[in-house]
Short mmCIF file of C-alpha atoms and ligand atoms in Angstrom, two decimals:
data_model
loop_
_atom_site.label_atom_id
_atom_site.label_comp_id
_atom_site.label_asym_id
_atom_site.label_seq_id
_atom_site.Cartn_x
_atom_site.Cartn_y
_atom_site.Cartn_z
CA MET J 1 12.48 0.75 28.45
CA ASN J 2 11.89 4.30 26.89
CA ARG J 3 12.61 5.64 23.66
CA ARG J 4 16.12 6.83 24.15
CA GLU J 5 16.73 3.15 25.80
CA PHE J 6 15.38 1.65 22.45
CA LEU J 7 17.24 3.85 19.60
CA LYS J 8 20.96 2.81 21.87
CA LYS J 9 20.20 -0.47 21.87
CA SER J 10 19.06 -0.74 18.46
CA ALA J 11 22.09 0.98 17.10
CA ARG J 12 24.29 -1.54 18.99
CA PHE J 13 22.37 -4.38 17.30
CA GLY J 14 20.01 -3.04 14.63
CA LEU J 15 20.76 -3.41 10.90
CA GLY J 16 21.30 -0.40 9.52
CA GLY J 17 21.15 0.32 5.46
CA ALA J 18 23.86 -1.23 4.54
CA GLY J 19 23.37 -4.15 6.50
CA LEU J 20 20.03 -4.51 4.72
CA ALA J 21 21.55 -4.57 1.24
CA GLY J 22 24.67 -7.07 2.22
CA LEU J 23 22.10 -9.47 3.88
CA MET J 24 20.30 -9.47 0.01
CA GLY J 25 24.07 -10.04 -1.34
CA ASN J 26 24.18 -12.50 1.22
CA VAL J 27 21.04 -14.49 -0.20
CA PRO J 28 22.41 -16.83 -3.45
CA GLY J 29 19.57 -16.05 -5.78
CA CYS J 30 18.31 -12.67 -4.59
CA VAL J 31 18.38 -9.28 -5.52
CA ASN J 32 21.74 -8.49 -5.96
CA ASP J 33 22.75 -11.58 -7.16
CA LYS J 34 24.27 -10.35 -11.43
CA SER J 35 25.03 -13.23 -12.49
CA LYS J 36 21.12 -13.78 -13.50
CA ASN J 37 18.06 -11.87 -14.47
CA SER J 38 14.81 -13.49 -14.99
CA PHE J 39 13.50 -10.80 -16.81
CA GLY J 40 15.77 -10.06 -19.89
CA THR J 41 16.52 -7.15 -18.79
CA ALA J 42 19.97 -6.94 -20.12
CA GLY J 43 18.86 -3.84 -22.57
CA ARG J 44 16.67 -2.22 -20.03
CA GLN J 45 19.82 -1.36 -17.77
CA ARG J 46 21.35 0.06 -20.40
CA GLN J 47 18.68 2.85 -20.46
CA LYS J 48 18.52 5.73 -17.98
CA GLN J 49 17.29 3.81 -14.94
CA PRO J 50 13.47 5.34 -13.89
CA ASN J 51 11.85 7.11 -10.92
CA PHE J 52 9.46 5.22 -8.74
CA VAL J 53 6.88 7.83 -6.64
CA VAL J 54 4.46 5.93 -4.63
CA ILE J 55 1.66 7.99 -3.53
CA PHE J 56 -0.68 6.52 -0.91
CA ALA J 57 -3.74 7.86 0.83
CA ASP J 58 -4.59 6.08 4.23
CA ASP J 59 -8.38 5.10 4.01
CA MET J 60 -9.54 6.52 1.32
CA GLY J 61 -12.15 4.57 -0.53
CA TYR J 62 -12.39 3.75 -4.38
CA GLY J 63 -15.57 6.14 -4.49
CA ASP J 64 -13.79 9.34 -3.21
CA ALA J 65 -11.78 10.68 -6.03
CA GLY J 66 -13.79 13.05 -9.02
CA CYS J 67 -12.20 10.07 -11.76
CA PHE J 68 -14.03 7.10 -9.62
CA GLY J 69 -16.95 9.41 -9.43
CA HIS J 70 -17.46 11.22 -6.64
CA PRO J 71 -19.78 13.96 -7.25
CA THR J 72 -18.74 16.51 -5.23
CA ILE J 73 -14.81 15.64 -4.89
CA SER J 74 -13.07 17.96 -6.57
CA THR J 75 -9.82 16.35 -7.43
CA PRO J 76 -8.68 18.01 -10.75
CA ASN J 77 -5.06 16.97 -9.99
CA LEU J 78 -5.76 13.41 -9.59
CA ASP J 79 -8.60 13.33 -12.98
CA ARG J 80 -5.46 14.94 -14.97
CA MET J 81 -3.06 11.62 -13.97
CA ALA J 82 -6.04 9.55 -14.94
CA ALA J 83 -5.96 12.00 -17.93
CA GLU J 84 -2.54 11.71 -18.63
CA GLY J 85 -1.77 7.68 -17.65
CA MET J 86 -3.74 4.57 -16.78
CA LYS J 87 -6.74 4.04 -14.38
CA PHE J 88 -7.60 0.82 -12.81
CA THR J 89 -10.87 -0.18 -12.66
CA GLN J 90 -9.45 -3.52 -11.05
CA PHE J 91 -6.39 -2.30 -8.18
CA TYR J 92 -6.34 -3.96 -4.84
CA SER J 93 -4.62 -3.86 -1.40
CA ALA J 94 -3.76 -6.92 0.03
CA ALA J 95 -5.65 -6.85 3.50
CA SER J 96 -8.37 -4.25 4.31
CA VAL J 97 -6.05 -2.16 7.21
CA CYS J 98 -3.28 -0.74 7.23
CA THR J 99 -0.21 -2.79 8.63
CA PRO J 100 -0.64 -5.40 6.86
CA SER J 101 -1.83 -3.40 3.51
CA ARG J 102 1.87 -1.80 3.82
CA ALA J 103 3.89 -4.49 4.47
CA ALA J 104 2.20 -6.58 1.14
CA LEU J 105 3.03 -3.00 -0.66
CA MET J 106 6.41 -2.49 0.50
CA THR J 107 7.34 -6.56 0.39
CA GLY J 108 4.94 -7.57 -2.71
CA ARG J 109 4.40 -10.34 -0.47
CA LEU J 110 1.34 -11.82 1.60
CA PRO J 111 1.14 -10.70 4.95
CA ILE J 112 0.08 -14.17 6.28
CA ARG J 113 3.89 -14.76 4.82
CA ASN J 114 6.25 -12.91 7.10
CA GLY J 115 3.67 -12.51 10.95
CA MET J 116 2.46 -8.89 9.63
CA CYS J 117 -1.43 -9.80 10.34
CA SER J 118 -2.99 -11.68 13.08
CA ASN J 119 -6.59 -12.48 13.90
CA LYS J 120 -5.84 -10.90 17.73
CA ARG J 121 -4.67 -7.59 16.53
CA ARG J 122 -4.85 -5.84 13.41
CA VAL J 123 -2.52 -3.50 12.98
CA LEU J 124 0.47 -2.67 15.02
CA PHE J 125 -0.16 -0.11 18.34
CA PRO J 126 2.11 2.05 19.95
CA ASN J 127 2.40 -0.67 22.54
CA SER J 128 3.45 -3.10 19.40
CA ALA J 129 7.51 -4.33 20.04
CA GLY J 130 7.10 -6.62 16.36
CA GLY J 131 7.38 -5.08 12.67
CA LEU J 132 8.62 -5.92 9.71
CA PRO J 133 11.01 -8.73 9.75
CA ALA J 134 14.95 -7.86 8.85
CA GLU J 135 14.89 -10.20 6.08
CA GLU J 136 12.14 -9.36 4.17
CA ILE J 137 13.05 -6.83 1.34
CA THR J 138 11.37 -3.99 0.50
CA ILE J 139 10.76 -2.22 -2.65
CA ALA J 140 13.93 0.40 -1.02
CA GLY J 141 15.80 -2.40 -0.29
CA ALA J 142 15.63 -4.19 -3.58
CA LEU J 143 16.51 -0.74 -5.41
CA LYS J 144 19.66 -0.08 -3.13
CA SER J 145 21.25 -2.66 -5.06
CA LYS J 146 21.02 -0.08 -8.16
CA ASP J 147 22.42 2.78 -6.13
CA TYR J 148 18.48 4.27 -6.45
CA ALA J 149 17.84 7.63 -3.55
CA THR J 150 15.01 5.92 -1.79
CA GLY J 151 12.92 8.32 0.34
CA CYS J 152 9.85 7.51 2.81
CA ILE J 153 7.51 10.46 3.82
CA GLY J 154 4.26 10.22 5.87
CA LYS J 155 2.66 6.72 7.84
CA TRP J 156 4.89 4.15 7.97
CA HIS J 157 3.33 1.42 10.38
CA LEU J 158 5.39 -1.35 10.40
CA GLY J 159 6.96 -0.99 13.24
CA HIS J 160 7.90 2.47 15.53
CA LEU J 161 11.24 0.77 16.83
CA PRO J 162 14.13 2.46 15.86
CA GLU J 163 15.30 -1.73 14.48
CA PHE J 164 12.23 -1.48 12.14
CA LEU J 165 12.45 1.93 10.89
CA PRO J 166 12.07 2.63 7.22
CA THR J 167 15.55 3.89 7.76
CA ARG J 168 16.45 0.27 8.75
CA ARG J 169 14.24 -1.29 5.54
CA GLY J 170 15.68 0.46 2.81
CA PHE J 171 15.14 3.87 2.73
CA ASP J 172 18.01 6.72 3.20
CA SER J 173 15.56 8.70 4.55
CA TYR J 174 12.24 9.10 6.33
CA TYR J 175 10.37 12.39 7.78
CA GLY J 176 6.43 10.70 8.80
CA ILE J 177 4.49 9.80 12.05
CA PRO J 178 5.38 6.25 12.27
CA TYR J 179 2.20 4.26 12.61
CA SER J 180 -1.51 5.92 12.37
CA ASN J 181 -2.64 9.77 13.35
CA ASP J 182 -5.26 8.75 16.26
CA MET J 183 -2.74 6.42 17.86
CA LYS J 184 -0.86 8.08 21.16
CA PRO J 185 1.82 9.42 22.12
CA SER J 186 1.63 11.27 18.33
CA ILE J 187 5.07 11.33 17.49
CA LEU J 188 6.71 13.37 14.32
CA MET J 189 9.97 11.31 13.61
CA GLU J 190 12.62 12.38 11.06
CA GLY J 191 15.21 9.35 10.66
CA GLU J 192 14.95 8.19 13.68
CA LYS J 193 14.71 10.87 15.78
CA ILE J 194 11.30 12.36 17.26
CA ILE J 195 10.85 16.22 16.17
CA GLU J 196 7.21 17.21 17.88
CA GLN J 197 5.25 15.70 20.17
CA PRO J 198 1.87 15.82 19.57
CA VAL J 199 2.16 16.51 15.83
CA GLN J 200 0.23 19.58 14.71
CA GLN J 201 -1.76 17.70 12.14
CA GLN J 202 -2.69 20.46 10.16
CA THR J 203 -0.12 21.38 8.38
CA LEU J 204 1.25 17.58 8.08
CA THR J 205 0.06 17.02 4.31
CA ARG J 206 2.41 20.77 3.38
CA ARG J 207 4.61 19.43 5.63
CA TYR J 208 5.14 16.17 3.41
CA THR J 209 4.79 17.95 0.23
CA ALA J 210 7.69 20.09 0.40
CA LYS J 211 9.33 17.06 1.86
CA ALA J 212 8.88 15.34 -1.05
CA LYS J 213 9.22 18.77 -3.33
CA ALA J 214 12.64 19.42 -1.38
CA PHE J 215 13.67 15.47 -1.96
CA ILE J 216 12.98 14.91 -5.97
CA GLU J 217 14.44 18.70 -6.12
CA GLN J 218 17.81 16.76 -4.30
CA HIS J 219 17.99 13.63 -6.35
CA ARG J 220 16.96 15.27 -9.36
CA THR J 221 20.54 14.10 -11.18
CA GLU J 222 19.97 9.91 -9.67
CA PRO J 223 17.79 7.36 -9.97
CA PHE J 224 15.15 7.55 -6.91
CA PHE J 225 11.96 6.03 -5.00
CA LEU J 226 10.27 7.97 -3.36
CA TYR J 227 7.22 6.19 -1.19
CA MET J 228 4.57 9.17 -0.14
CA ALA J 229 2.60 7.89 2.42
CA HIS J 230 -0.07 10.21 3.29
CA SER J 231 -1.26 10.25 6.85
CA PHE J 232 -4.99 11.06 5.66
CA PRO J 233 -8.07 10.86 5.27
CA HIS J 234 -7.81 8.44 7.92
CA VAL J 235 -9.56 9.72 11.21
CA PRO J 236 -9.07 12.13 13.14
CA LEU J 237 -9.37 14.09 9.99
CA PHE J 238 -7.21 17.79 9.46
CA ALA J 239 -7.28 20.25 6.61
CA SER J 240 -4.89 23.17 6.44
CA ASP J 241 -6.86 26.85 6.47
CA LYS J 242 -6.33 26.65 2.94
CA PHE J 243 -8.73 23.79 2.56
CA LYS J 244 -10.64 23.77 5.85
CA ASP J 245 -14.38 24.58 4.63
CA THR J 246 -13.87 24.28 1.40
CA SER J 247 -15.21 21.28 -0.18
CA ARG J 248 -18.59 20.46 -0.77
CA ARG J 249 -18.34 17.44 0.59
CA GLY J 250 -17.57 18.60 4.47
CA LEU J 251 -14.01 18.17 6.19
CA TYR J 252 -13.69 14.60 4.89
CA GLY J 253 -13.74 16.45 1.50
CA ASP J 254 -11.78 19.31 2.08
CA VAL J 255 -8.87 16.40 3.29
CA VAL J 256 -9.49 14.51 0.00
CA GLU J 257 -8.59 17.77 -1.68
CA GLU J 258 -5.64 19.01 0.31
CA LEU J 259 -4.04 15.18 -0.55
CA ASP J 260 -5.19 16.12 -4.06
CA TRP J 261 -3.55 19.08 -4.31
CA SER J 262 -0.36 17.23 -2.69
CA VAL J 263 -0.03 15.36 -5.70
CA GLY J 264 -0.58 17.86 -8.09
CA LYS J 265 2.57 20.07 -6.83
CA ILE J 266 4.65 16.31 -6.87
CA MET J 267 3.59 16.16 -10.73
CA ASP J 268 4.54 20.16 -11.28
CA THR J 269 7.95 19.12 -9.71
CA LEU J 270 8.52 16.52 -11.62
CA ARG J 271 7.70 17.45 -14.91
CA ARG J 272 9.58 21.35 -13.81
CA LEU J 273 12.40 19.00 -13.55
CA ASN J 274 11.77 17.51 -16.63
CA LEU J 275 11.83 14.44 -14.98
CA ALA J 276 8.35 13.57 -15.62
CA GLU J 277 8.96 11.56 -19.05
CA ASN J 278 11.53 9.09 -17.15
CA THR J 279 8.82 8.73 -13.52
CA LEU J 280 6.42 6.11 -12.99
CA VAL J 281 4.15 7.58 -10.73
CA MET J 282 1.24 5.45 -8.90
CA PHE J 283 -1.67 6.51 -6.40
CA THR J 284 -3.78 4.28 -4.69
CA SER J 285 -4.71 3.39 -0.55
CA ASP J 286 -3.84 1.00 1.42
CA ASN J 287 -7.58 0.17 1.95
CA GLY J 288 -11.27 1.47 1.55
CA PRO J 289 -13.37 3.82 3.82
CA TRP J 290 -13.65 3.92 7.63
CA LEU J 291 -17.53 3.86 7.11
CA THR J 292 -18.01 3.47 11.16
CA LYS J 293 -17.15 7.08 11.32
CA LYS J 294 -20.07 8.33 9.31
CA LEU J 295 -19.50 12.38 7.69
CA HIS J 296 -15.76 11.47 8.82
CA GLY J 297 -14.92 8.56 6.93
CA GLY J 298 -14.95 7.69 2.57
CA SER J 299 -16.93 6.34 -0.07
CA ALA J 300 -16.54 2.92 -1.85
CA GLY J 301 -18.51 4.36 -4.85
CA LEU J 302 -21.07 1.12 -5.55
CA LEU J 303 -18.84 -1.23 -4.24
CA ARG J 304 -20.12 -3.56 -0.64
CA GLY J 305 -18.36 -3.01 2.52
CA GLY J 306 -15.27 -0.87 3.62
CA LYS J 307 -12.28 -0.76 5.84
CA GLY J 308 -11.34 -3.82 8.42
CA SER J 309 -13.84 -5.99 5.56
CA THR J 310 -13.25 -8.52 2.69
CA TRP J 311 -16.23 -7.44 0.51
CA GLU J 312 -14.68 -5.25 -2.61
CA GLY J 313 -15.28 -1.97 -0.29
CA GLY J 314 -12.83 -2.95 2.21
CA MET J 315 -9.78 -3.71 -0.66
CA ARG J 316 -10.67 -2.53 -3.88
CA GLU J 317 -8.45 1.07 -4.44
CA PRO J 318 -8.84 4.01 -6.75
CA GLY J 319 -5.51 3.12 -9.02
CA LEU J 320 -3.93 5.05 -10.80
CA ALA J 321 -0.28 4.62 -12.81
CA TRP J 322 1.56 8.13 -14.82
CA TRP J 323 4.17 7.79 -17.04
CA PRO J 324 3.86 10.59 -19.44
CA GLY J 325 5.43 9.74 -23.03
CA ARG J 326 5.13 5.62 -21.56
CA VAL J 327 2.42 4.66 -19.75
CA LYS J 328 -0.47 5.56 -22.63
CA ALA J 329 -2.93 8.43 -22.07
CA GLY J 330 -6.75 8.42 -20.49
CA THR J 331 -6.83 4.22 -20.61
CA VAL J 332 -9.43 3.30 -18.34
CA ASN J 333 -7.60 -0.54 -17.74
CA ARG J 334 -9.92 -3.27 -15.99
CA GLU J 335 -7.56 -5.71 -15.41
CA LEU J 336 -7.04 -7.70 -11.61
CA ALA J 337 -3.93 -6.01 -10.37
CA GLY J 338 -2.88 -4.56 -7.22
CA THR J 339 -0.36 -3.11 -4.44
CA MET J 340 1.71 -6.22 -3.79
CA ASP J 341 1.85 -6.01 -7.79
CA ILE J 342 4.08 -2.78 -7.65
CA PHE J 343 7.62 -4.48 -5.66
CA ALA J 344 7.47 -6.73 -8.74
CA THR J 345 6.70 -3.67 -11.05
CA PHE J 346 9.59 -1.47 -9.92
CA LEU J 347 12.22 -4.04 -9.60
CA ASP J 348 11.04 -5.24 -13.50
CA LEU J 349 11.17 -1.65 -14.68
CA ALA J 350 14.83 -1.06 -12.85
CA GLY J 351 16.55 -4.46 -13.95
CA VAL J 352 16.52 -5.96 -10.64
CA ASP J 353 16.11 -9.85 -10.40
CA LEU J 354 13.59 -11.13 -8.09
CA PRO J 355 14.40 -12.44 -5.16
CA ARG J 356 14.23 -16.35 -5.77
CA ASP J 357 14.05 -17.87 -1.90
CA ARG J 358 11.24 -16.65 -1.13
CA VAL J 359 7.78 -16.65 -2.38
CA ILE J 360 6.73 -13.32 -4.53
CA ASP J 361 2.93 -12.83 -4.48
CA GLY J 362 2.97 -10.11 -6.32
CA VAL J 363 3.23 -10.09 -10.62
CA SER J 364 4.84 -7.05 -13.12
CA MET J 365 2.88 -4.95 -14.55
CA ALA J 366 5.12 -3.30 -16.94
CA GLY J 367 3.41 -5.47 -19.42
CA MET J 368 0.29 -3.94 -18.60
CA LEU J 369 1.44 -0.51 -18.01
CA LEU J 370 3.60 -0.43 -21.50
CA GLY J 371 1.93 -2.72 -23.54
CA ASP J 372 -0.77 -3.88 -24.54
CA GLY J 373 -2.43 -3.44 -21.46
CA ALA J 374 -3.24 -7.29 -21.08
CA GLY J 375 -2.75 -8.67 -16.80
CA LYS J 376 -0.81 -11.57 -15.35
CA ARG J 377 -2.88 -11.42 -12.61
CA GLN J 378 -5.58 -13.97 -11.99
CA GLU J 379 -6.47 -14.20 -8.68
CA MET J 380 -6.71 -12.44 -5.73
CA PHE J 381 -6.49 -13.76 -2.04
CA TYR J 382 -8.72 -12.00 0.58
CA TYR J 383 -7.28 -12.40 4.03
CA ARG J 384 -8.60 -10.84 7.06
CA GLY J 385 -5.67 -11.60 10.06
CA GLU J 386 -4.27 -14.78 9.21
CA LYS J 387 -8.08 -16.62 8.00
CA LEU J 388 -8.70 -16.46 4.52
CA PHE J 389 -12.40 -15.06 4.15
CA ALA J 390 -12.23 -14.98 0.06
CA VAL J 391 -10.86 -16.05 -3.23
CA ARG J 392 -11.14 -14.30 -6.74
CA GLN J 393 -10.65 -16.04 -9.83
CA GLY J 394 -11.41 -14.03 -12.75
CA PRO J 395 -14.44 -12.26 -12.54
CA TRP J 396 -15.15 -14.87 -9.76
CA LYS J 397 -15.66 -14.13 -6.37
CA ALA J 398 -16.21 -16.79 -3.65
CA HIS J 399 -16.82 -15.80 0.33
CA TYR J 400 -15.95 -19.01 2.34
CA ILE J 401 -16.68 -16.36 5.33
CA THR J 402 -17.99 -13.05 5.63
CA GLN J 403 -18.12 -9.54 8.80
CA SER J 404 -18.84 -6.76 8.28
CA GLY J 405 -15.36 -4.21 9.14
CA TYR J 406 -16.31 -3.91 12.60
CA LYS J 407 -19.12 -6.02 14.23
CA ASN J 408 -18.93 -9.18 15.51
CA ASP J 409 -21.22 -11.00 12.68
CA ARG J 410 -19.09 -13.68 11.52
CA LYS J 411 -20.66 -15.93 9.19
CA GLU J 412 -19.35 -19.24 7.60
CA HIS J 413 -20.34 -20.18 4.32
CA ASP J 414 -20.69 -23.78 2.93
CA PRO J 415 -21.25 -23.65 0.13
CA PRO J 416 -19.91 -19.96 -0.23
CA LEU J 417 -20.98 -17.11 -1.45
CA LEU J 418 -20.27 -16.80 -5.28
CA PHE J 419 -20.45 -13.70 -7.18
CA HIS J 420 -19.81 -12.96 -10.85
CA LEU J 421 -17.38 -9.68 -10.13
CA ASP J 422 -18.35 -8.57 -13.64
CA HIS J 423 -21.68 -8.94 -13.34
CA ASP J 424 -22.28 -7.73 -10.35
CA PRO J 425 -19.32 -5.64 -8.94
CA ALA J 426 -21.92 -4.28 -5.86
CA GLU J 427 -21.65 -8.58 -4.86
CA LYS J 428 -25.25 -8.61 -3.94
CA PHE J 429 -26.66 -11.53 -6.06
CA ASP J 430 -24.99 -15.49 -4.61
CA VAL J 431 -25.32 -17.51 -7.53
CA ALA J 432 -23.09 -20.41 -6.15
CA GLN J 433 -26.63 -22.40 -6.56
CA ASP J 434 -25.95 -21.99 -10.00
CA HIS J 435 -22.00 -22.42 -10.60
CA PRO J 436 -20.97 -25.62 -8.53
CA GLU J 437 -18.42 -25.85 -11.00
CA VAL J 438 -16.71 -22.97 -10.72
CA LEU J 439 -17.41 -23.36 -7.19
CA ALA J 440 -15.29 -26.98 -7.00
CA GLN J 441 -11.73 -24.98 -9.22
CA ILE J 442 -11.74 -22.40 -6.83
CA ASN J 443 -11.63 -24.66 -3.60
CA LYS J 444 -9.19 -26.25 -5.40
CA LEU J 445 -6.89 -22.83 -5.90
CA VAL J 446 -7.97 -22.14 -2.46
CA GLN J 447 -6.54 -26.07 -1.55
CA GLN J 448 -3.32 -24.98 -3.52
CA HIS J 449 -2.58 -21.98 -2.11
CA GLN J 450 -3.11 -23.18 1.62
CA GLU J 451 -0.39 -26.42 1.10
CA GLY J 452 1.88 -23.00 0.36
CA ILE J 453 1.75 -20.99 3.52
CA LYS J 454 3.77 -21.66 6.33
CA SER J 455 2.77 -20.41 9.99
CA VAL J 456 4.92 -17.91 11.23
CA PRO J 457 4.68 -16.20 14.29
CA SER J 458 2.68 -12.72 14.18
CA GLN J 459 4.52 -9.65 14.65
CA LEU J 460 1.63 -7.71 15.33
CA GLU J 461 0.98 -9.67 19.21
CA LYS J 462 4.29 -8.98 20.56
CA LYS J 463 3.97 -6.00 23.13
CA ILE J 464 6.87 -4.30 25.16
CA ASN J 465 6.30 -5.22 28.65
CA SER J 466 6.59 -1.95 30.02
CA LEU J 467 3.67 -0.17 28.24
MG1 MG M 501 -5.63 2.66 6.32
#
């Protein structure tokens, strides 16, 4: 079946944006159920609804921004976000590769709960027939219950067939590439139509930025959620003429500096329209640096490992929150938090109840951002595909299985390796022998966690028969 046929078929059978809202409304205790209020948010609802922006880099490492210690990449706009907002030093994605990480960001749930991970295929490909299931509630879908305007710009990677596109998952509009920029065919989409093939990648960051500015301008008088998911610095790297050969870090630096420019343009637009004080902007990355790409891959700073692995470098990301007048300027937050918490945070701040018919793994960061900075998250589960490789509880991290991002060097550990991440963020010194009581406690946590996981079919293993 060709793409045109897919589009036609899906228009007949697929859920539209309104269909998703309808679906949520039919779920008792779900986000549209206004009779319940788990957050005591009635007061907040009377205030002006805040706007939300998520700027999501692809494969940018923990150490790739100036404010996170990079010596030669210049990121004045990210540095300004940190200076005027909150910088997180322990902010995590839920997976070390694109598709499961993005599914977790959008739904606040571990990918193991909705089939958005697999031991066989780590991400979705152009011949994939699966995607984010229709029953999943995305940030955009949930905010629709409060009449938010919702826009998705950039890389989606949660299913490229029409029934899985952003426009069927709560977004009013979409402009971007539906999967990674190294996958063929290389296509740019607007709404559900292909508008360019192959994609002119040199100008992609600039074009995403123009679309983001236009979206903000267009929706300046109503609450909005903008999901700005850049295609870079995922390899292959492309920068526009203005940035090419300009950074001290080579092409990788050029690309990151152009992303930083884009961040600045979005912040300028919010300031110019007097929206900054009513808009929470979060910046982070979907997974760690692609180290096997050598000079074209980024850096996890002092952290061990990178993209594809459950070492810290694979899943700990640069994290920034900016909301002038609300998030205290110049704060460094060392509590645990992560991309899965963004779902719960935005719903909390918008006065939308969390769905109660499913497990939500994220917790609201509203208190961290607007209050005393204390975090609610105590634990992190590090999955590779469907397998739990490591668990963090407080400062302790136990590795049951380790494997480099892209090597067949898998090793099971019994007893697990144990690192104290406050003392040893680079995971160099295994202290398992000295702390059997810590391991016993983490083992108990793993058992409880695994008892709550139901097996669901993987979306990543479904293939289009004709391809
Ligand atoms: Mg990625």
